[in-house]
Tab-separated table of C-alpha atoms and ligand atoms in Angstrom:
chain	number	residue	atom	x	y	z
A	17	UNK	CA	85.522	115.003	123.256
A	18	UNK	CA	88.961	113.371	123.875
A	19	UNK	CA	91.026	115.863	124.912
A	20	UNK	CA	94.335	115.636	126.868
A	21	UNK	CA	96.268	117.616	129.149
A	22	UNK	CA	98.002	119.708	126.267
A	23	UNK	CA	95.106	120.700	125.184
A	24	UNK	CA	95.078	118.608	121.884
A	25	UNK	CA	91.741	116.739	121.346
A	26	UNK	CA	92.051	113.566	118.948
A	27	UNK	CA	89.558	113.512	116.053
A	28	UNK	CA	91.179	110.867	114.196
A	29	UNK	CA	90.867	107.000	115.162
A	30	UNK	CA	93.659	104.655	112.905
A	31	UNK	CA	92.005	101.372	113.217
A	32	UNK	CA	94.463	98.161	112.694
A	33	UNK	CA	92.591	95.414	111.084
A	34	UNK	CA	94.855	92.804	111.663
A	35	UNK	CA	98.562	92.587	112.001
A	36	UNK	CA	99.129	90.179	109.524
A	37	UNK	CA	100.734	91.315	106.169
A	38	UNK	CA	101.716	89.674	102.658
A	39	UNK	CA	104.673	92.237	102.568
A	40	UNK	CA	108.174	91.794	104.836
A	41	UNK	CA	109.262	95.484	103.984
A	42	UNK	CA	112.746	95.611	105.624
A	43	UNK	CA	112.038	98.671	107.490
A	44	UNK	CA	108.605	97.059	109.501
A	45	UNK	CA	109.301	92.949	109.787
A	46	UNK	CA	111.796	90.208	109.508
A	47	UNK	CA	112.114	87.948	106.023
A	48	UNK	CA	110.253	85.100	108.164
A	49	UNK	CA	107.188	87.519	109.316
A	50	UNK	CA	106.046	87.652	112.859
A	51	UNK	CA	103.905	85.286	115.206
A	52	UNK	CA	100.478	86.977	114.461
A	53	UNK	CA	98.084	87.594	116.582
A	54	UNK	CA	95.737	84.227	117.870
A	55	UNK	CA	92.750	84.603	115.745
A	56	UNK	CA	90.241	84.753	119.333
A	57	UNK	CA	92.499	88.160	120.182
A	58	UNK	CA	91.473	89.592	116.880
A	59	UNK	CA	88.541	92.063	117.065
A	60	UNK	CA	85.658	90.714	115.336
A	61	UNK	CA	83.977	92.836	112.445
A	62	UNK	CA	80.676	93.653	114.780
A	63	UNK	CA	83.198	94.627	117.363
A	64	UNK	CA	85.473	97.253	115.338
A	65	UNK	CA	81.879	98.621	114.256
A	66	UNK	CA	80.923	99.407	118.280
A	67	UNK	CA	84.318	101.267	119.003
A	68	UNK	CA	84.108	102.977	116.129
A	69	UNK	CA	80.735	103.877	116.775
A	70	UNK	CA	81.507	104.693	120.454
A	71	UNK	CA	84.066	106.982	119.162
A	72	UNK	CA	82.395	108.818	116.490
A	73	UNK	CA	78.922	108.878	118.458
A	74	UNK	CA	80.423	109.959	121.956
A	75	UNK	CA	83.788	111.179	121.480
A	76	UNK	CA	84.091	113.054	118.663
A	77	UNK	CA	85.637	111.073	116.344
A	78	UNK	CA	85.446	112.816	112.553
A	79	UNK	CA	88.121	110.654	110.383
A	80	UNK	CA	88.429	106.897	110.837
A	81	UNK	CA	91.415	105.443	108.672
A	82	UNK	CA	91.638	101.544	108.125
A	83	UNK	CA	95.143	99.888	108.239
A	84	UNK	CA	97.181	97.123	109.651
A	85	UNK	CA	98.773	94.790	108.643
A	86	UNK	CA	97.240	94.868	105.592
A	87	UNK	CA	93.655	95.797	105.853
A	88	UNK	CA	92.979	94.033	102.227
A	89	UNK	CA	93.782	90.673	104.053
A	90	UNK	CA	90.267	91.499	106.348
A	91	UNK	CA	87.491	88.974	104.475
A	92	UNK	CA	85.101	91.614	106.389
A	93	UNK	CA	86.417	94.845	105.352
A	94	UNK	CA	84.052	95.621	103.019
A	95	UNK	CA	81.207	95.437	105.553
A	96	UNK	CA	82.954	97.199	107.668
A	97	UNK	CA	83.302	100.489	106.055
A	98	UNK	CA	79.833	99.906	105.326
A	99	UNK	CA	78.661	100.305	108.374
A	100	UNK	CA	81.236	103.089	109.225
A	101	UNK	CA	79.703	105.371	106.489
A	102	UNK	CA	76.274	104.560	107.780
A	103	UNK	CA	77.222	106.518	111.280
A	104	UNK	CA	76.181	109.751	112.129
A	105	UNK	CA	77.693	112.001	111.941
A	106	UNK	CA	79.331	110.309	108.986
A	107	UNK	CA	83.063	110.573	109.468
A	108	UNK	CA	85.706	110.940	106.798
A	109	UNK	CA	86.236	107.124	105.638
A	110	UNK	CA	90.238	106.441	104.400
A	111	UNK	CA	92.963	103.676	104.288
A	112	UNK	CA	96.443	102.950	103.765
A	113	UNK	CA	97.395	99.969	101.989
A	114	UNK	CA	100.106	98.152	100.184
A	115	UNK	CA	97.555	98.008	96.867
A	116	UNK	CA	97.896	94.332	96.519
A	117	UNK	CA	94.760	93.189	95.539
A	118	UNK	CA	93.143	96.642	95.267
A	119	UNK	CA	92.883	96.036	91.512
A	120	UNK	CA	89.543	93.458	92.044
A	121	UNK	CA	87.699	95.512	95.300
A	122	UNK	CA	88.663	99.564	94.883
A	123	UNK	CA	85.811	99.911	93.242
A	124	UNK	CA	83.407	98.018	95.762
A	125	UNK	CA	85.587	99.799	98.186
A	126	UNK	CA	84.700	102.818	97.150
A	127	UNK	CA	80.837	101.817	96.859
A	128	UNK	CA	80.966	100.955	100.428
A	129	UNK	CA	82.232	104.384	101.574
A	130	UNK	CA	85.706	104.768	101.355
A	131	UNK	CA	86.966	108.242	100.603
A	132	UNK	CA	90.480	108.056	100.262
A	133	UNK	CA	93.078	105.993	99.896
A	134	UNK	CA	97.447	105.972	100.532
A	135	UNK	CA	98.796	103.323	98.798
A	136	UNK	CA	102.413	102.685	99.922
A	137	UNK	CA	105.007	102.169	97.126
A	138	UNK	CA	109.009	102.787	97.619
A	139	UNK	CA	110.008	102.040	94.441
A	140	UNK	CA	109.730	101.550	90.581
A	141	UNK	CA	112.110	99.098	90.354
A	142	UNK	CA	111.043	95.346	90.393
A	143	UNK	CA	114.443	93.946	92.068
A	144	UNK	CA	114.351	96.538	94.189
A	145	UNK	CA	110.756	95.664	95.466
A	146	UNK	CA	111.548	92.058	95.893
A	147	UNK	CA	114.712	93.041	98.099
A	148	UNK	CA	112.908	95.379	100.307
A	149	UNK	CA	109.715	93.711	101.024
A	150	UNK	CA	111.083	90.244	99.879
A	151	UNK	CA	107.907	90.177	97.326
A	152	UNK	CA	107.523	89.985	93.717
A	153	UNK	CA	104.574	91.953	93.554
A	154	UNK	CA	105.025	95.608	92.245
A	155	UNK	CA	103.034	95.058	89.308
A	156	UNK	CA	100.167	94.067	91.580
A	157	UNK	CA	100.917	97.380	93.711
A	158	UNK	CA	100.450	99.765	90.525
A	159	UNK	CA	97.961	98.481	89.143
A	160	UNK	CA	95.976	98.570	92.214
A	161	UNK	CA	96.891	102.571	91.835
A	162	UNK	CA	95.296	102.321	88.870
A	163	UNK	CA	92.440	100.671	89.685
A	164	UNK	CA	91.792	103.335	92.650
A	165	UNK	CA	92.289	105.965	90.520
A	166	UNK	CA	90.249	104.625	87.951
A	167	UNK	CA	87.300	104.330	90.952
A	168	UNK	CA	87.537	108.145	91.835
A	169	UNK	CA	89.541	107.645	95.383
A	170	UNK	CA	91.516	111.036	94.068
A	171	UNK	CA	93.754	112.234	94.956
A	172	UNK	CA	95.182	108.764	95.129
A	173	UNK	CA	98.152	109.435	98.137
A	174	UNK	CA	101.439	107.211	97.542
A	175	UNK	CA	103.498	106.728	100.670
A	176	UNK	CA	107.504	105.735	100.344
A	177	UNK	CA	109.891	105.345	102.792
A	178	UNK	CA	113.280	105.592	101.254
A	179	UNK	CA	116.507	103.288	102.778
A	180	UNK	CA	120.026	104.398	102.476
A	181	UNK	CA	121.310	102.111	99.627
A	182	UNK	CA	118.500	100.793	98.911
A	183	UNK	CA	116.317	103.430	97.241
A	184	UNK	CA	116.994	106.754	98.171
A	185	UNK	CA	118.076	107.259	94.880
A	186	UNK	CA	114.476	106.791	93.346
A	187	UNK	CA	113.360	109.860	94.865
A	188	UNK	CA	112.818	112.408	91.794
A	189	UNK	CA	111.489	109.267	89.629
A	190	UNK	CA	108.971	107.708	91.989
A	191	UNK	CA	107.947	111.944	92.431
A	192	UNK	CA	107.961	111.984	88.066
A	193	UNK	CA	105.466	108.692	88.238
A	194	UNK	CA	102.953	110.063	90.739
A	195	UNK	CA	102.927	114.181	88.910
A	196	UNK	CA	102.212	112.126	85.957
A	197	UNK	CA	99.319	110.134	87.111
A	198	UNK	CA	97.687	112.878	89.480
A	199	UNK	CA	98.667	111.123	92.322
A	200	UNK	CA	100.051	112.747	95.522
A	201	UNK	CA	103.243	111.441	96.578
A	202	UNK	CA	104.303	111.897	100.372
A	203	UNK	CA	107.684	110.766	101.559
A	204	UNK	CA	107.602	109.459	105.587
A	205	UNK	CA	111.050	109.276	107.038
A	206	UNK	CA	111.631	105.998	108.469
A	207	UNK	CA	110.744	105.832	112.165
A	208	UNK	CA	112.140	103.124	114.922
A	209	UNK	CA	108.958	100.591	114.641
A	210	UNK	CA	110.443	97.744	113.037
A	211	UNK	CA	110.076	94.195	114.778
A	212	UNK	CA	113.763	94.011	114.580
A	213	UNK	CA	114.885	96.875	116.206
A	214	UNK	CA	117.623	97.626	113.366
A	215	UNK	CA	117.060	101.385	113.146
A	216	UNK	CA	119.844	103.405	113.050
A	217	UNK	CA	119.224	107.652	113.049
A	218	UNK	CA	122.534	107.428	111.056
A	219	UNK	CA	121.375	105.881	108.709
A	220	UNK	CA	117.636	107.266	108.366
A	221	UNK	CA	117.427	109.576	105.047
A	222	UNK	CA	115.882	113.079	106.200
A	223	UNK	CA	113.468	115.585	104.929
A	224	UNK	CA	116.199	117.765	104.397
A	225	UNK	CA	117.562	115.162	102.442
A	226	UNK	CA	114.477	114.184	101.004
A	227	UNK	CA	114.230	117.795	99.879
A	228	UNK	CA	117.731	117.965	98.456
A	229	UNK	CA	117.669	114.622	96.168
A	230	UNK	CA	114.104	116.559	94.744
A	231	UNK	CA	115.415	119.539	94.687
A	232	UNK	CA	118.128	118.374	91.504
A	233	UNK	CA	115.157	117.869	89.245
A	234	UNK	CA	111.784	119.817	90.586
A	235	UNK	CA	111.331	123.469	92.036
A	236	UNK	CA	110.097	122.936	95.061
A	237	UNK	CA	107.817	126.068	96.821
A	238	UNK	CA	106.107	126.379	100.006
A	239	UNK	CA	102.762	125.327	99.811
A	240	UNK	CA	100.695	128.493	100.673
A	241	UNK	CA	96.897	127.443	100.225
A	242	UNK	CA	96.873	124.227	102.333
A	243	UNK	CA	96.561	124.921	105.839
A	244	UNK	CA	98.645	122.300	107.679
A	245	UNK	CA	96.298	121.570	110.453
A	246	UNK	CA	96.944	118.700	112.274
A	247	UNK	CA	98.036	116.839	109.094
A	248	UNK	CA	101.718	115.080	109.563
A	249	UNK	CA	102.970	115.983	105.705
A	250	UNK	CA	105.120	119.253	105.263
A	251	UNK	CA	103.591	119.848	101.652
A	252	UNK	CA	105.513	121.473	98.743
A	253	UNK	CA	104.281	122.593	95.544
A	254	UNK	CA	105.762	121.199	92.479
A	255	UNK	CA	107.389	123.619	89.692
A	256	UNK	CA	104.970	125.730	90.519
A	257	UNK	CA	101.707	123.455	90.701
A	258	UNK	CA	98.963	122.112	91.400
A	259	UNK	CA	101.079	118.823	91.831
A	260	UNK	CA	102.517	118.488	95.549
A	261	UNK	CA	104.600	116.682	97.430
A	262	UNK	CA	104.840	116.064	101.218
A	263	UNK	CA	107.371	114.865	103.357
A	264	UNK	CA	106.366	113.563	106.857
A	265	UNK	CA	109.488	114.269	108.861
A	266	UNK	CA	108.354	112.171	112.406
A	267	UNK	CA	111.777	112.424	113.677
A	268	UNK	CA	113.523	115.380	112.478
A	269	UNK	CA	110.667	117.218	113.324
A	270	UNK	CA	108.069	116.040	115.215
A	271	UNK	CA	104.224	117.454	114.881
A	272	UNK	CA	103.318	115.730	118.278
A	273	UNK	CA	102.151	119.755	119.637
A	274	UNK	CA	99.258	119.014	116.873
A	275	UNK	CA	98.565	115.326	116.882
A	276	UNK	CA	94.656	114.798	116.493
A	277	UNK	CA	94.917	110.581	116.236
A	278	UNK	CA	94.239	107.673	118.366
A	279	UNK	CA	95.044	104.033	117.498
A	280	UNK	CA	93.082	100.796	118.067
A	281	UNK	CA	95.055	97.966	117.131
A	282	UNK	CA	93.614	94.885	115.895
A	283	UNK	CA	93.666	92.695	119.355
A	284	UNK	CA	91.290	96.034	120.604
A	285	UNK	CA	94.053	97.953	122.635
A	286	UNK	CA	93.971	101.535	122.206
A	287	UNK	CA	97.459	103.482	122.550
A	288	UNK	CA	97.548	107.198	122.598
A	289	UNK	CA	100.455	107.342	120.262
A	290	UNK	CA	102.651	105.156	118.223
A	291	UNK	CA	105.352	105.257	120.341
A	292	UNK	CA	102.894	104.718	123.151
A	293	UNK	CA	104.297	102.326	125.753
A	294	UNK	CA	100.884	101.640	127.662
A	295	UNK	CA	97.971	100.338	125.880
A	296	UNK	CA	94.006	100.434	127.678
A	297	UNK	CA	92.872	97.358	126.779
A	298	UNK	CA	89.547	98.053	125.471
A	299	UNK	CA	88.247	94.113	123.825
A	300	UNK	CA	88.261	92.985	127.503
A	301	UNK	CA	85.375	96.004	128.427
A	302	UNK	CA	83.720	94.685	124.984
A	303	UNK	CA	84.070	91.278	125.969
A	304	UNK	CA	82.677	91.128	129.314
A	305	UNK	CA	79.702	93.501	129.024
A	306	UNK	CA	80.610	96.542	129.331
A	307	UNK	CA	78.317	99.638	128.655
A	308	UNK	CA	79.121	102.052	125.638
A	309	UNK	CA	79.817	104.675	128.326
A	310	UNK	CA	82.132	102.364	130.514
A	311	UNK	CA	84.275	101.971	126.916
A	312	UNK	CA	84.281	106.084	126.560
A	313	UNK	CA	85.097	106.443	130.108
A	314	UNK	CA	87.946	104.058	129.163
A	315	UNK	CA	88.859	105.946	126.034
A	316	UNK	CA	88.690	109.146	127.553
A	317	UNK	CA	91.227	108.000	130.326
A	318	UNK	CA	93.895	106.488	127.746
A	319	UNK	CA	93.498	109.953	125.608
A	320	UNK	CA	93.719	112.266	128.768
A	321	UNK	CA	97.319	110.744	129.337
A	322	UNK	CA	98.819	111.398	126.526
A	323	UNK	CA	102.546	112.229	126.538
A	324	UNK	CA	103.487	115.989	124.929
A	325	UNK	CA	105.603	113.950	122.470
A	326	UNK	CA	106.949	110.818	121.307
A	327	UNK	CA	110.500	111.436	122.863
A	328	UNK	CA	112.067	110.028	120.074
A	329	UNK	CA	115.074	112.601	120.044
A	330	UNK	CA	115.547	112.211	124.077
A	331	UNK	CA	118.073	110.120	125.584
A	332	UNK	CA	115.669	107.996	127.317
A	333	UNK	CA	113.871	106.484	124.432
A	334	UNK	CA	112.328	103.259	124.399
A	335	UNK	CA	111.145	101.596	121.389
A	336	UNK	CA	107.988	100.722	121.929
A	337	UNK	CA	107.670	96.692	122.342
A	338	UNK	CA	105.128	96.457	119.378
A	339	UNK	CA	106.250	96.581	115.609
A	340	UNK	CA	104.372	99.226	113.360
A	341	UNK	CA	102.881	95.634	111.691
A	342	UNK	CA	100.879	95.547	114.795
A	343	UNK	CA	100.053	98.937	115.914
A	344	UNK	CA	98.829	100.102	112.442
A	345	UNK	CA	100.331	102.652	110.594
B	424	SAM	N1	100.103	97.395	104.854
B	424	SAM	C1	99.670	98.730	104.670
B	424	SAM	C2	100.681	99.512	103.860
B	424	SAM	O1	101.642	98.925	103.402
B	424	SAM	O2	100.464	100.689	103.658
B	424	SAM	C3	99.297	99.478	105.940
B	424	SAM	C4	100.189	99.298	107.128
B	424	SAM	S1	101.804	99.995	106.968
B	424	SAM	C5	102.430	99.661	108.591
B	424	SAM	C6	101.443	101.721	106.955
B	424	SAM	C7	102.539	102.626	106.534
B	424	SAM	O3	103.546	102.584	107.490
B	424	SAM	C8	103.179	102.275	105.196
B	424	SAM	O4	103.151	103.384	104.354
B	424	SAM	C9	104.588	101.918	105.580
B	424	SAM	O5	105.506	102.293	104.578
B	424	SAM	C10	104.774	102.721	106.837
B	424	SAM	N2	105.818	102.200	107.710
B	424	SAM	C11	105.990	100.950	108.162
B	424	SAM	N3	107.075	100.863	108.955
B	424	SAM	C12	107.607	102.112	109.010
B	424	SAM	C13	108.738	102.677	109.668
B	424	SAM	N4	109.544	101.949	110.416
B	424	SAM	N5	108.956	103.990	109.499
B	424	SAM	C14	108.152	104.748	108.728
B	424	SAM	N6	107.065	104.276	108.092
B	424	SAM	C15	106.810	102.969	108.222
């Protein structure tokens, strides 16, 4: 197991693909993108497949969730989850993407193993999409919602961030679209992970003001039934259900006491949490022979150090040097 000195033991591996994204949202990356990641520093497919092996066969791993970057842009993915379901014991398969694209593969997606999906979308509004990820491609984003409806990934999870003046005031119609289409709409409050280090808490819109802007046009109730868990979304029940809604309040109020995750980003490093500032570097082990148990022993060190929280409310804070693009979200 990969437990730490809390007591917390981390179940869930997020698994960057790549860094590289066909999106510049304003709160993750500048308009010109980043310098990715050299190709040679990019995990091959057979090499994801061993660490998350590793994990799932040694150290407990039970969910495995596929991001980036945009894990659509991995030729490989496909294959991937393939062999991911074929583990045993088989863990809980999911991804988060921006949907472009997810119109041609959800369904082969879904054939391969994938069992759910969050597809990010932070507005309805065309001009607005273009401004904040400097994209004209929201048609491609819903009906890539469509499509992964259409292929059974239900509930279908939508992810927005919403931006002062931007489009926090799309809150109770981006919550209409996704009650209307079964899909389960969870509102993350923007975080200091941007490559540009622009975040301002002053300007950050919070769950309680996520809850207020919702609040003028659905009844909002406490959502008895689902056990939180280790799960980062606050859920609410909408007039009355079974629609919810979640709100994933990272910095108003952190849920670092029941973290369960573990990242691997895409150039193999493994980080402890997404503000980590450390990373084991775990492609070296792979790439110079390295046993299965020399990687867990590795893996087990990096999770036994975890910090109690991300410290993102103390003085001290650091952001950490890598964007969200390239930790994986
Ligand atoms: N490209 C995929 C996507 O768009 O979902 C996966 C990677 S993206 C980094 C994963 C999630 O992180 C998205 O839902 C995105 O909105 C969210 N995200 C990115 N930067 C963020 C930030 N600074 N604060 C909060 N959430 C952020």
């Amino acid at each position: 197991m990969l437990t730490d000195s809390y007591g917390r033991v981390a179940t869930d591996l997020r698994v960057s693909l790549t860094d590289r994204c066909n999106l510049r949202c304003a709160y993750c990356m500048p308009p010109e993108g980043l310098d990715w990641l050299p190709t040679p520093e990019v995990l091959t497919g057979d090499e994801v497949v061993r660490l998350v092996r590793i994990g799932v066969e040694t150290l407990g791993i039970r969910e495995v969730r596929f991001t980036g970057g945009e894990p659509l842009l991995r030729r490989d993915l496909i294959s991937i989850i393939t062999a991911t379901a074929a583990l045993t014991p088989r863990p809980e398969i999911s991804m988060t993407t921006n949907g472009i694209g997810l119109n041609r593969c959800a369904v082969a997606l879904r054939d391969a193993g994938l069992d759910r999906i969050n597809v990010s979308l932070d507005t309805l509004r065309p001009e607005v999409f273009r401004k904040l990820s400097r994209r004209d491609r929201l048609a491609d984003v819903l009906s890539g919602l469509t499509a992964a409806a259409a292929a059974g990934l239900m509930p279908v999870k939508v992810n927005t961030v919403l931006m002062r003046g931007m489009n926090d005031d799309e809150a109770p119609a981006l919550l209409h679209y996704c009650v209307a289409r079964g899909y389960e709409l969870r509102f993350i409050e923007q975080m200091p992970l941007d490559a540009q280090h622009g975040w301002k808490r002053s300007e950050m819109i919070t769950a309680d003001e996520i809850f207020a802007l919702l609040s003028r046009e659905f009844t909002l109730s406490p959502d008895s039934e689902r056990v939180r868990g280790a799960a980062p979304a606050e859920t609410f029940l909408v007039d009355g259900g079974p629609a919810r809604v979640g709100v994933i309040a990272s910095v108003t109020r952190p849920f670092c006491g029941a973290c369960d995750r573990v990242r691997l980003t895409a150039d193999g490093q493994l980080r402890n949490c997404l503000f980590a500032r450390s990373e084991s570097d775990l492609r070296v082990l792979l790439r110079s022979g390295a046993s299965d148990d020399d990687i867990a022993a590795r893996w087990r060190a990096n999770v036994a150090a975890k910090l109690p929280g991300h410290g993102i409310n103390d003085p001290s804070f650091l952001q950490p040097d890598r964007p969200m693009s390239a930790i994986g979200g």
